[in-house]
């Protein structure tokens, strides 16, 4: 694998603030971010379209790093696209099928449960308020992803205070292999 991979960050609901590991990765490593038109009232069709445009611009060697609702976006995108990507790191996938899921989020349920056509890792926490560990494991199994349990890190977001989150970056490097731009 000689081509270098581009890393595309895909935040969830509300975007990733300044203390979020995705923002820190963007600043520290120079990774790209897919910028949604509406971070606060996500529409699945719009988010999938924006992701598709960002992937098309980044090229086939892109590795997508999604967080929370971004993981559901990747699953919906993969179920409807003919584009290819190198891999995806899916961190803390929000359970969009929960009855108490935020009502401002539309069109993401049901969560696609089909095999992803690219290598992927699902990273989950034992005390995530948006997805139980068994549910994250079920997503990983249906997507053909490897599940990595990182322990009690909450939603693996700004509140988790992970800084540059070296454990997550090591998983990204493993997934991308030697083809990661950093």
Tab-separated table of C-alpha atoms in Angstrom:
chain	number	residue	atom	x	y	z
A	1	UNK	CA	0.000	0.000	0.000
A	2	UNK	CA	2.036	2.873	-1.236
A	3	UNK	CA	-0.587	5.609	-1.562
A	4	UNK	CA	-0.916	7.921	1.427
A	5	UNK	CA	-4.255	8.061	3.177
A	6	UNK	CA	-6.139	11.252	3.907
A	7	UNK	CA	-7.943	11.356	7.248
A	8	UNK	CA	-11.450	12.838	7.204
A	9	UNK	CA	-12.994	13.659	10.579
A	10	UNK	CA	-16.773	13.376	10.880
A	11	UNK	CA	-18.174	14.814	14.140
A	12	UNK	CA	-21.609	14.114	15.533
A	13	UNK	CA	-24.504	16.247	16.733
A	14	UNK	CA	-23.369	19.780	17.586
A	15	UNK	CA	-19.919	19.343	15.953
A	16	UNK	CA	-16.781	18.746	18.018
A	17	UNK	CA	-15.770	21.671	20.205
A	18	UNK	CA	-12.261	22.941	20.947
A	19	UNK	CA	-11.539	20.369	23.688
A	20	UNK	CA	-12.743	17.366	21.643
A	21	UNK	CA	-10.065	14.942	20.464
A	22	UNK	CA	-11.317	15.328	16.848
A	23	UNK	CA	-10.649	19.074	16.935
A	24	UNK	CA	-7.272	18.451	18.538
A	25	UNK	CA	-6.413	15.928	15.816
A	26	UNK	CA	-7.473	18.413	13.147
A	27	UNK	CA	-5.217	21.075	14.664
A	28	UNK	CA	-2.271	18.836	15.556
A	29	UNK	CA	-2.154	16.501	12.550
A	30	UNK	CA	-3.826	18.678	9.928
A	31	UNK	CA	-6.618	16.186	9.257
A	32	UNK	CA	-9.640	17.306	7.239
A	33	UNK	CA	-13.113	17.813	8.711
A	34	UNK	CA	-16.417	17.163	6.949
A	35	UNK	CA	-18.451	20.275	7.737
A	36	UNK	CA	-22.180	19.728	7.905
A	37	UNK	CA	-24.577	22.534	6.974
A	38	UNK	CA	-26.602	22.103	10.157
A	39	UNK	CA	-24.833	20.642	13.191
A	40	UNK	CA	-27.768	21.207	15.546
A	41	UNK	CA	-30.714	19.782	13.570
A	42	UNK	CA	-29.165	16.927	11.602
A	43	UNK	CA	-31.047	15.453	8.676
A	44	UNK	CA	-29.697	12.075	7.572
A	45	UNK	CA	-30.062	12.734	3.848
A	46	UNK	CA	-28.207	16.047	4.120
A	47	UNK	CA	-25.447	14.616	6.319
A	48	UNK	CA	-24.919	11.632	4.012
A	49	UNK	CA	-24.773	13.953	0.991
A	50	UNK	CA	-22.198	16.196	2.691
A	51	UNK	CA	-20.127	13.158	3.688
A	52	UNK	CA	-20.269	11.838	0.121
A	53	UNK	CA	-19.028	15.180	-1.235
A	54	UNK	CA	-16.195	15.286	1.315
A	55	UNK	CA	-15.154	11.724	0.456
A	56	UNK	CA	-15.260	12.481	-3.269
A	57	UNK	CA	-12.981	15.480	-2.682
A	58	UNK	CA	-10.599	13.507	-0.448
A	59	UNK	CA	-10.218	10.525	-2.800
A	60	UNK	CA	-10.396	6.722	-2.448
A	61	UNK	CA	-7.531	6.457	0.054
A	62	UNK	CA	-9.502	8.379	2.672
A	63	UNK	CA	-9.887	7.001	6.179
A	64	UNK	CA	-13.014	8.345	7.880
A	65	UNK	CA	-12.899	8.960	11.631
A	66	UNK	CA	-16.486	9.322	12.818
A	67	UNK	CA	-17.824	10.122	16.263
A	68	UNK	CA	-21.315	9.539	17.661
A	69	UNK	CA	-23.968	10.496	15.073
A	70	UNK	CA	-21.145	10.579	12.518
A	71	UNK	CA	-20.967	6.773	12.851
A	72	UNK	CA	-24.631	6.443	11.860
A	73	UNK	CA	-23.916	8.787	8.956
A	74	UNK	CA	-21.120	6.494	7.762
A	75	UNK	CA	-23.394	3.440	8.047
A	76	UNK	CA	-26.131	5.155	6.009
A	77	UNK	CA	-23.568	6.413	3.460
A	78	UNK	CA	-22.060	2.928	3.041
A	79	UNK	CA	-25.516	1.435	2.442
A	80	UNK	CA	-26.219	3.846	-0.427
A	81	UNK	CA	-22.947	4.701	-2.155
A	82	UNK	CA	-20.767	3.236	-4.875
A	83	UNK	CA	-17.692	5.142	-3.688
A	84	UNK	CA	-14.930	3.380	-1.836
A	85	UNK	CA	-12.846	4.407	1.137
A	86	UNK	CA	-9.805	2.829	2.705
A	87	UNK	CA	-11.271	2.317	6.205
A	88	UNK	CA	-13.314	3.836	9.031
A	89	UNK	CA	-12.717	4.365	12.734
A	90	UNK	CA	-16.190	4.548	14.314
A	91	UNK	CA	-16.022	6.015	17.811
A	92	UNK	CA	-18.921	5.897	20.277
A	93	UNK	CA	-21.701	5.195	17.748
A	94	UNK	CA	-24.864	6.869	19.030
A	95	UNK	CA	-27.840	4.519	19.193
A	96	UNK	CA	-30.239	6.363	16.875
A	97	UNK	CA	-32.954	3.766	17.537
A	98	UNK	CA	-33.371	4.683	21.212
A	99	UNK	CA	-36.805	6.121	22.011
A	100	UNK	CA	-35.160	9.000	23.922
A	101	UNK	CA	-32.868	9.999	21.060
A	102	UNK	CA	-32.865	13.796	20.507
A	103	UNK	CA	-35.972	14.743	18.487
A	104	UNK	CA	-34.075	17.340	16.421
A	105	UNK	CA	-32.207	14.474	14.716
A	106	UNK	CA	-34.230	13.202	11.734
A	107	UNK	CA	-33.975	10.267	9.369
A	108	UNK	CA	-31.146	8.300	11.019
A	109	UNK	CA	-33.344	5.527	12.445
A	110	UNK	CA	-33.252	2.649	11.833
A	111	UNK	CA	-29.507	2.225	12.116
A	112	UNK	CA	-28.217	0.338	9.052
A	113	UNK	CA	-27.056	-3.122	10.093
A	114	UNK	CA	-25.332	-4.247	6.900
A	115	UNK	CA	-21.733	-5.316	6.397
A	116	UNK	CA	-19.486	-2.351	5.656
A	117	UNK	CA	-17.474	-2.792	2.432
A	118	UNK	CA	-14.243	-1.531	4.048
A	119	UNK	CA	-12.203	-2.355	7.158
A	120	UNK	CA	-13.495	-0.725	10.317
A	121	UNK	CA	-13.051	-0.541	14.059
A	122	UNK	CA	-15.847	0.387	16.471
A	123	UNK	CA	-14.547	2.014	19.656
A	124	UNK	CA	-16.921	1.841	22.621
A	125	UNK	CA	-16.979	2.753	26.283
A	126	UNK	CA	-18.521	0.860	29.177
A	127	UNK	CA	-20.391	3.918	30.456
A	128	UNK	CA	-21.481	5.767	27.307
A	129	UNK	CA	-24.794	7.529	27.879
A	130	UNK	CA	-25.724	7.323	24.175
A	131	UNK	CA	-25.086	3.641	23.503
A	132	UNK	CA	-24.781	0.580	25.698
A	133	UNK	CA	-21.751	-1.631	25.260
A	134	UNK	CA	-23.912	-4.592	24.099
A	135	UNK	CA	-25.577	-2.361	21.487
A	136	UNK	CA	-22.198	-1.062	20.257
A	137	UNK	CA	-21.047	-4.675	20.033
A	138	UNK	CA	-24.156	-5.553	17.977
A	139	UNK	CA	-23.372	-2.670	15.592
A	140	UNK	CA	-19.772	-3.855	15.268
A	141	UNK	CA	-20.863	-7.415	14.546
A	142	UNK	CA	-23.382	-6.414	11.886
A	143	UNK	CA	-20.922	-4.008	10.254
A	144	UNK	CA	-18.095	-6.570	10.267
A	145	UNK	CA	-16.068	-4.248	12.482
A	146	UNK	CA	-13.614	-5.089	15.220
A	147	UNK	CA	-14.865	-3.849	18.589
A	148	UNK	CA	-12.426	-2.123	20.937
A	149	UNK	CA	-13.691	-1.564	24.485
A	150	UNK	CA	-11.769	1.399	25.955
A	151	UNK	CA	-13.267	1.124	29.439
A	152	UNK	CA	-15.139	3.863	31.277
A	153	UNK	CA	-14.600	6.903	29.027
A	154	UNK	CA	-18.198	8.101	28.791
A	155	UNK	CA	-19.156	9.205	25.285
A	156	UNK	CA	-15.481	9.547	24.308
A	157	UNK	CA	-15.976	13.262	23.759
A	158	UNK	CA	-14.863	16.603	25.243
A	159	UNK	CA	-16.246	15.653	28.657
A	160	UNK	CA	-13.954	12.607	28.628
A	161	UNK	CA	-10.943	14.994	28.673
A	162	UNK	CA	-8.780	12.852	26.385
A	163	UNK	CA	-6.492	15.552	24.986
A	164	UNK	CA	-4.963	14.207	21.754
A	165	UNK	CA	-6.282	10.745	22.730
A	166	UNK	CA	-3.171	8.716	21.849
A	167	UNK	CA	-5.012	5.384	22.269
A	168	UNK	CA	-7.485	6.402	19.560
A	169	UNK	CA	-4.723	7.659	17.286
A	170	UNK	CA	-2.906	4.341	17.682
A	171	UNK	CA	-6.091	2.585	16.507
A	172	UNK	CA	-6.284	4.953	13.542
A	173	UNK	CA	-2.653	4.242	12.634
A	174	UNK	CA	-3.298	0.500	12.924
A	175	UNK	CA	-6.355	0.766	10.686
A	176	UNK	CA	-4.634	2.917	8.072
A	177	UNK	CA	-1.377	0.980	8.198
A	178	UNK	CA	1.778	2.665	6.986
A	179	UNK	CA	-0.254	4.764	4.579
A	180	UNK	CA	-1.292	7.407	7.128
A	181	UNK	CA	-0.341	11.031	6.623
A	182	UNK	CA	0.548	12.499	9.987
